[in-house]
PDB file of C-alpha atoms in Angstrom:
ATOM      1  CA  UNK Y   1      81.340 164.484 137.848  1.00  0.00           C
ATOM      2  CA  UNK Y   2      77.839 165.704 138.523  1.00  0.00           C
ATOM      3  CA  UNK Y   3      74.616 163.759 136.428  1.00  0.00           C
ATOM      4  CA  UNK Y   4      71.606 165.337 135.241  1.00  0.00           C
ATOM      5  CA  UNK Y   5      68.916 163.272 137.163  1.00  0.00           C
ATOM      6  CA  UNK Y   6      66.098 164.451 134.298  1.00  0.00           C
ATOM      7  CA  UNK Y   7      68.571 163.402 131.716  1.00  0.00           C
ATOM      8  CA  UNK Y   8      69.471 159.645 134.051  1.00  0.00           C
ATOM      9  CA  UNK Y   9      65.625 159.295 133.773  1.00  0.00           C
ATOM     10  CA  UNK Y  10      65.633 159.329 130.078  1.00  0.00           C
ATOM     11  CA  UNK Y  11      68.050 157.319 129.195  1.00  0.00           C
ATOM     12  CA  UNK Y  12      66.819 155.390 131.455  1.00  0.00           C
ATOM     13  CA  UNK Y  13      63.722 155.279 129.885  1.00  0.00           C
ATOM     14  CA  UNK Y  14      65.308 154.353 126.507  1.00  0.00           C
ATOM     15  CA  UNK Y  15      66.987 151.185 128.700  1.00  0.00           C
ATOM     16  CA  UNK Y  16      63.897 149.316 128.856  1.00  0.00           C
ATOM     17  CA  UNK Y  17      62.976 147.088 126.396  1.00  0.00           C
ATOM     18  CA  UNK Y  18      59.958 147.429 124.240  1.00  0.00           C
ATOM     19  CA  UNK Y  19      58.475 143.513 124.363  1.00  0.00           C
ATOM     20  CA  UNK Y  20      58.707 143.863 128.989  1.00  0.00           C
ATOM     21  CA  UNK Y  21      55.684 145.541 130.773  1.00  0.00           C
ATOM     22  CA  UNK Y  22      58.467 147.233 133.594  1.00  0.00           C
ATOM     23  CA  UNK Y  23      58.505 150.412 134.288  1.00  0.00           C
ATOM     24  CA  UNK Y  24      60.289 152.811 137.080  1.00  0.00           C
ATOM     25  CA  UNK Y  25      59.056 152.918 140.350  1.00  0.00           C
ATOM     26  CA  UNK Y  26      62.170 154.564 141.694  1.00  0.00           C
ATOM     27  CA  UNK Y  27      65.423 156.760 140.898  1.00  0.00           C
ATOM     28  CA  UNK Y  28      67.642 158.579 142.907  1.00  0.00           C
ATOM     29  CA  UNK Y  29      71.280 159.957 141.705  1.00  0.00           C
ATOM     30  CA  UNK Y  30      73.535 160.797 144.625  1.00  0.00           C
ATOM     31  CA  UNK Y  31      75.283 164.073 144.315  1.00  0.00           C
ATOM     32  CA  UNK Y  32      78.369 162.761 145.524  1.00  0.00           C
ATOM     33  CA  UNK Y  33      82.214 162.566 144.231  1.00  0.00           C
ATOM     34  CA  UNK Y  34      81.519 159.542 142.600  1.00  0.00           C
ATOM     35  CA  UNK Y  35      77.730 159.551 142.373  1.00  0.00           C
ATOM     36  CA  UNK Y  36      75.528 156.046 142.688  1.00  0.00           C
ATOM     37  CA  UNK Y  37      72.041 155.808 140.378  1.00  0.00           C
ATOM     38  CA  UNK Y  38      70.069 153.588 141.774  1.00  0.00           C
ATOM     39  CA  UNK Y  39      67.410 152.558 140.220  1.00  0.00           C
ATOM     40  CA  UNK Y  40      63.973 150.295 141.451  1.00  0.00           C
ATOM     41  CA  UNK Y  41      61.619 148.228 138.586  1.00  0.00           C
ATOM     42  CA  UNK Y  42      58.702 146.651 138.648  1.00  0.00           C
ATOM     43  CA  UNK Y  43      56.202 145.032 136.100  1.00  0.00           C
ATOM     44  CA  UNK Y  44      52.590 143.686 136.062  1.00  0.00           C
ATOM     45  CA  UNK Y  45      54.237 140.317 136.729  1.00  0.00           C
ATOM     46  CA  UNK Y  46      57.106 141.113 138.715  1.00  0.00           C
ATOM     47  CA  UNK Y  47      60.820 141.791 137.441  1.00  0.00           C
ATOM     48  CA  UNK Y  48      62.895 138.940 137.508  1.00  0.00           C
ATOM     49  CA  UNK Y  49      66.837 139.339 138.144  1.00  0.00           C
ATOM     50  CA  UNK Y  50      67.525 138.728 134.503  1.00  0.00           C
ATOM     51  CA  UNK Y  51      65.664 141.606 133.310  1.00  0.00           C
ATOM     52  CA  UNK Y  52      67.067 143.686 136.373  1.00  0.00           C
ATOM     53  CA  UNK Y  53      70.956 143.045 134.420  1.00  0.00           C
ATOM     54  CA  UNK Y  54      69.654 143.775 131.220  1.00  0.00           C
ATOM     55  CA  UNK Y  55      68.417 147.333 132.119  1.00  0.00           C
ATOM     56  CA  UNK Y  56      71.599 147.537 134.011  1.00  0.00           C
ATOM     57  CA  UNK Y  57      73.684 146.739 130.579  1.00  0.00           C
ATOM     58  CA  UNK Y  58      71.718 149.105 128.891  1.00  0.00           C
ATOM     59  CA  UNK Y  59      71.590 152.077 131.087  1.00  0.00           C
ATOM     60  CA  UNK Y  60      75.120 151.755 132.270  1.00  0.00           C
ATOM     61  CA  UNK Y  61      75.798 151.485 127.767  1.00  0.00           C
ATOM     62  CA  UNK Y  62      73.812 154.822 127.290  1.00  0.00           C
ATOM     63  CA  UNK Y  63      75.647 156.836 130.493  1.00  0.00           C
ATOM     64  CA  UNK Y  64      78.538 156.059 128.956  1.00  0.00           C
ATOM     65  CA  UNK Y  65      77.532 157.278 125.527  1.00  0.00           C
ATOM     66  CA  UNK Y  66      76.735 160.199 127.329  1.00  0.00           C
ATOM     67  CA  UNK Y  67      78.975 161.186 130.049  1.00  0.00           C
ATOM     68  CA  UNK Y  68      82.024 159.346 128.672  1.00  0.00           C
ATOM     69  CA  UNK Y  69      83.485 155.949 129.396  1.00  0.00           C
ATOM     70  CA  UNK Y  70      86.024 157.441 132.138  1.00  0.00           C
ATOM     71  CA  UNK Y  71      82.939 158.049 133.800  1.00  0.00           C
ATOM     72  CA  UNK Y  72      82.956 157.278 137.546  1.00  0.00           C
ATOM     73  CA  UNK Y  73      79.747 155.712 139.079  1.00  0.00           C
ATOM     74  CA  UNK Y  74      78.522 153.177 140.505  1.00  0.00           C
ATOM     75  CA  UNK Y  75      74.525 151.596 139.403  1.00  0.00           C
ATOM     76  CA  UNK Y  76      72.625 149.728 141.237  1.00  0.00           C
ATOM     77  CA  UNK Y  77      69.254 148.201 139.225  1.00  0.00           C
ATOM     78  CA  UNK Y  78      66.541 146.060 141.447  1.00  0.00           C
ATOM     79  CA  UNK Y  79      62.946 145.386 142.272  1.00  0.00           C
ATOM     80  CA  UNK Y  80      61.181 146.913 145.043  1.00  0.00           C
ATOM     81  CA  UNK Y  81      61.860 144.431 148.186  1.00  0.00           C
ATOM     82  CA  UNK Y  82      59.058 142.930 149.531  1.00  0.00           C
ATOM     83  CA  UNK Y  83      58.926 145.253 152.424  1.00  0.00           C
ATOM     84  CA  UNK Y  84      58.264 148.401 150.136  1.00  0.00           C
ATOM     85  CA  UNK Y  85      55.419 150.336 149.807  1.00  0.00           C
ATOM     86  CA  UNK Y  86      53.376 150.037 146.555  1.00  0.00           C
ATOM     87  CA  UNK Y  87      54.026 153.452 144.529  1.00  0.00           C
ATOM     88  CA  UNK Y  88      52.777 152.831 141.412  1.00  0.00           C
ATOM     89  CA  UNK Y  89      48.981 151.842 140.655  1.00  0.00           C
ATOM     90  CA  UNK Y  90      50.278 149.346 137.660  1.00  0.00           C
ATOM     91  CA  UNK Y  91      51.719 147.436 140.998  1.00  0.00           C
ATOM     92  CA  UNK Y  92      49.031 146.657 142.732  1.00  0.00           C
ATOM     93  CA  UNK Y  93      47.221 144.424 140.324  1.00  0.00           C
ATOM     94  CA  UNK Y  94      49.441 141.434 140.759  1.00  0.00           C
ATOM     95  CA  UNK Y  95      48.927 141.614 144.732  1.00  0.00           C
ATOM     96  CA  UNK Y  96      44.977 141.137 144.286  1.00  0.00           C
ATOM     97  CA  UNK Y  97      43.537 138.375 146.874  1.00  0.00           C
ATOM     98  CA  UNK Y  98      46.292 139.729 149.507  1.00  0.00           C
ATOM     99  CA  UNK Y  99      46.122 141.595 152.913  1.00  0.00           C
ATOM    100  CA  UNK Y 100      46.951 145.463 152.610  1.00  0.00           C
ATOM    101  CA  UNK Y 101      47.970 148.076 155.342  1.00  0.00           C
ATOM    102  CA  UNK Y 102      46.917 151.393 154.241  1.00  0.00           C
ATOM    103  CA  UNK Y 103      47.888 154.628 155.684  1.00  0.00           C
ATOM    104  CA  UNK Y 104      45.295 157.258 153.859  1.00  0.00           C
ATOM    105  CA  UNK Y 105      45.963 160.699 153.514  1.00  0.00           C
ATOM    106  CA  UNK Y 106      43.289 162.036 155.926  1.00  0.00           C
ATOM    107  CA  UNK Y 107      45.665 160.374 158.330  1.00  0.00           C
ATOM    108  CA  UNK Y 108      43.144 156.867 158.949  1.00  0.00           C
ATOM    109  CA  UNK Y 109      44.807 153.344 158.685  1.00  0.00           C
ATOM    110  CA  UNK Y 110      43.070 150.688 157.025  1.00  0.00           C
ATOM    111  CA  UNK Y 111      43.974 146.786 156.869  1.00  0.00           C
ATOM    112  CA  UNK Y 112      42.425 144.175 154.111  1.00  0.00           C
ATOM    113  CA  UNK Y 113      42.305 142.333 151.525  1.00  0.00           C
ATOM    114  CA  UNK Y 114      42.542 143.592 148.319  1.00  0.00           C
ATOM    115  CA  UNK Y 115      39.807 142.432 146.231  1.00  0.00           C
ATOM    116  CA  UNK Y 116      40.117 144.162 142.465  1.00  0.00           C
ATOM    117  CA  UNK Y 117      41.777 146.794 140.833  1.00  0.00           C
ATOM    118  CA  UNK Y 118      40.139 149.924 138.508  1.00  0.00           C
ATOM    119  CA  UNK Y 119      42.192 152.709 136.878  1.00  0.00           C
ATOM    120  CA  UNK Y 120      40.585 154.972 139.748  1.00  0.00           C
ATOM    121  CA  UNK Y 121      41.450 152.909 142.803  1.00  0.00           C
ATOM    122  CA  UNK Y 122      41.331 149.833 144.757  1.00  0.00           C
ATOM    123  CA  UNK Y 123      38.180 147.241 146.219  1.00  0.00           C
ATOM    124  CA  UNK Y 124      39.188 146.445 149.818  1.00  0.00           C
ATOM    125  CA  UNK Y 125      37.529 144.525 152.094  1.00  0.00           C
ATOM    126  CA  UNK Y 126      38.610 146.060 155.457  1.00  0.00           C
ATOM    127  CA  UNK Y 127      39.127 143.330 158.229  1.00  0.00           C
ATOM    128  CA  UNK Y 128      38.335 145.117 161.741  1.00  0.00           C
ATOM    129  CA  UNK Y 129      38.946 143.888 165.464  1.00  0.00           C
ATOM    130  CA  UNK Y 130      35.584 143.209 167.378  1.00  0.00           C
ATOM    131  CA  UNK Y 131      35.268 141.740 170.671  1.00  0.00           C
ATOM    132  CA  UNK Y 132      38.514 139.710 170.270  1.00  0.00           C
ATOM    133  CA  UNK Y 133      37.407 138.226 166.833  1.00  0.00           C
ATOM    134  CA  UNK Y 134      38.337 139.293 163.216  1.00  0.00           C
ATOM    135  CA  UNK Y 135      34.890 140.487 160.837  1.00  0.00           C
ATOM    136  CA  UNK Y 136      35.135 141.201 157.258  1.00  0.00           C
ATOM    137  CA  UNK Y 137      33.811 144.515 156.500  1.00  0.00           C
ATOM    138  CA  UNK Y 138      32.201 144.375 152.464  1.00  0.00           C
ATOM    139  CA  UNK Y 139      34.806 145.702 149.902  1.00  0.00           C
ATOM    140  CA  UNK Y 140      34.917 149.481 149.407  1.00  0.00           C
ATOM    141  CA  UNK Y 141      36.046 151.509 146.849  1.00  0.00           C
ATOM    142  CA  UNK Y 142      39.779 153.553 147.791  1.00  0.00           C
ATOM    143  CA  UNK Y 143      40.708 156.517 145.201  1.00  0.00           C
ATOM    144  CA  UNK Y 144      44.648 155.832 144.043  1.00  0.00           C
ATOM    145  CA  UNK Y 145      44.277 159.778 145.563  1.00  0.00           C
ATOM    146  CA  UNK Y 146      43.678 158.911 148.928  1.00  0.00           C
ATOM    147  CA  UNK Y 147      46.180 156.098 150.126  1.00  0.00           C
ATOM    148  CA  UNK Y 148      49.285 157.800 151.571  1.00  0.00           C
ATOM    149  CA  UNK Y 149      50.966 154.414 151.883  1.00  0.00           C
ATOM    150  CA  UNK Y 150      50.396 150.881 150.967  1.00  0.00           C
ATOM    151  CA  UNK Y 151      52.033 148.133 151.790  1.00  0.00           C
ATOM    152  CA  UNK Y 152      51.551 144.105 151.299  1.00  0.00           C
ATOM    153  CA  UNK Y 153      50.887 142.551 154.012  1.00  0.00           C
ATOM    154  CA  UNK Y 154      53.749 139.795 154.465  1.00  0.00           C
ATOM    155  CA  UNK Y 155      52.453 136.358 156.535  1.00  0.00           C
ATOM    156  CA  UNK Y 156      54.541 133.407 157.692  1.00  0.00           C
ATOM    157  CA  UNK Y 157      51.471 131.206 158.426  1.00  0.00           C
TER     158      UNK Y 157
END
């Protein structure tokens, strides 16, 4: 059985309920005998592993609707790991007041704290290496357009 990855998307769409701020940060539907959706949430708070089930329930409900309950499949619905890169702008509002590693698109790498949040981009105060100490740079403004790759900075201390 082959699925319709536009038509996955939309149900999956439908799967998520009205009163949660998630949305989809990631699908992919494998192409093979017995293909595996998996899908990857988020929300302005986090997704917690309740709400990961319920969208589960309700997708795995509406591919059934649709392709048939003798459908073979497997899904697979969970947050972005903490090792992920931030995708969507919507996620990086919750991670304000931590360290960033940036990869921009002119090909530059940038590490700092992120400082605030606009619909355009990001404030980040870029920490640089000088003469074996750390120095704050003043926040600057980062178009969502520009960062390649961003990823929270994860610290044991």
């Amino acid at each position: 059985m082959k699925f319709d990855r536009d038509r996955i998307a939309e149900l999956l769409q439908a799967s998520l309920p009205d009163d949660a701020n998630l949305f989809v940060v990631g699908l992919t539907v494998s192409d093979a005998i017995r293909p595996k959706v998996t899908v990857t949430l988020d929300g302005e708070q986090g997704v917690g592993i309740d709400e990961c089930a319920q969208v589960s329930r309700r997708l795995a409900r509406r591919i059934e609707e649709e392709y048939g309950e003798e459908a073979s499949y497997t899904l697979e619905v969970s947050s972005p790991g903490a090792d992920q890169p931030l995708i969507d702008p919507r996620q990086y509002t919750r991670h304000v007041g931590r360290s960033l590693d940036l990869k921009l698109t002119d090909g530059t790498e940038k590490t700092g704290v992120l400082e605030e949040t606009t619909p355009e981009g990001i404030q980040l105060a870029e920490v640089v290496k000088e003469k074996n100490k750390k120095k704050t740079l003043p926040a600057t403004h980062i178009p969502f357009a520009d960062i390649a790759e961003a990823k929270v900075v994860i610290s044991f201390k």
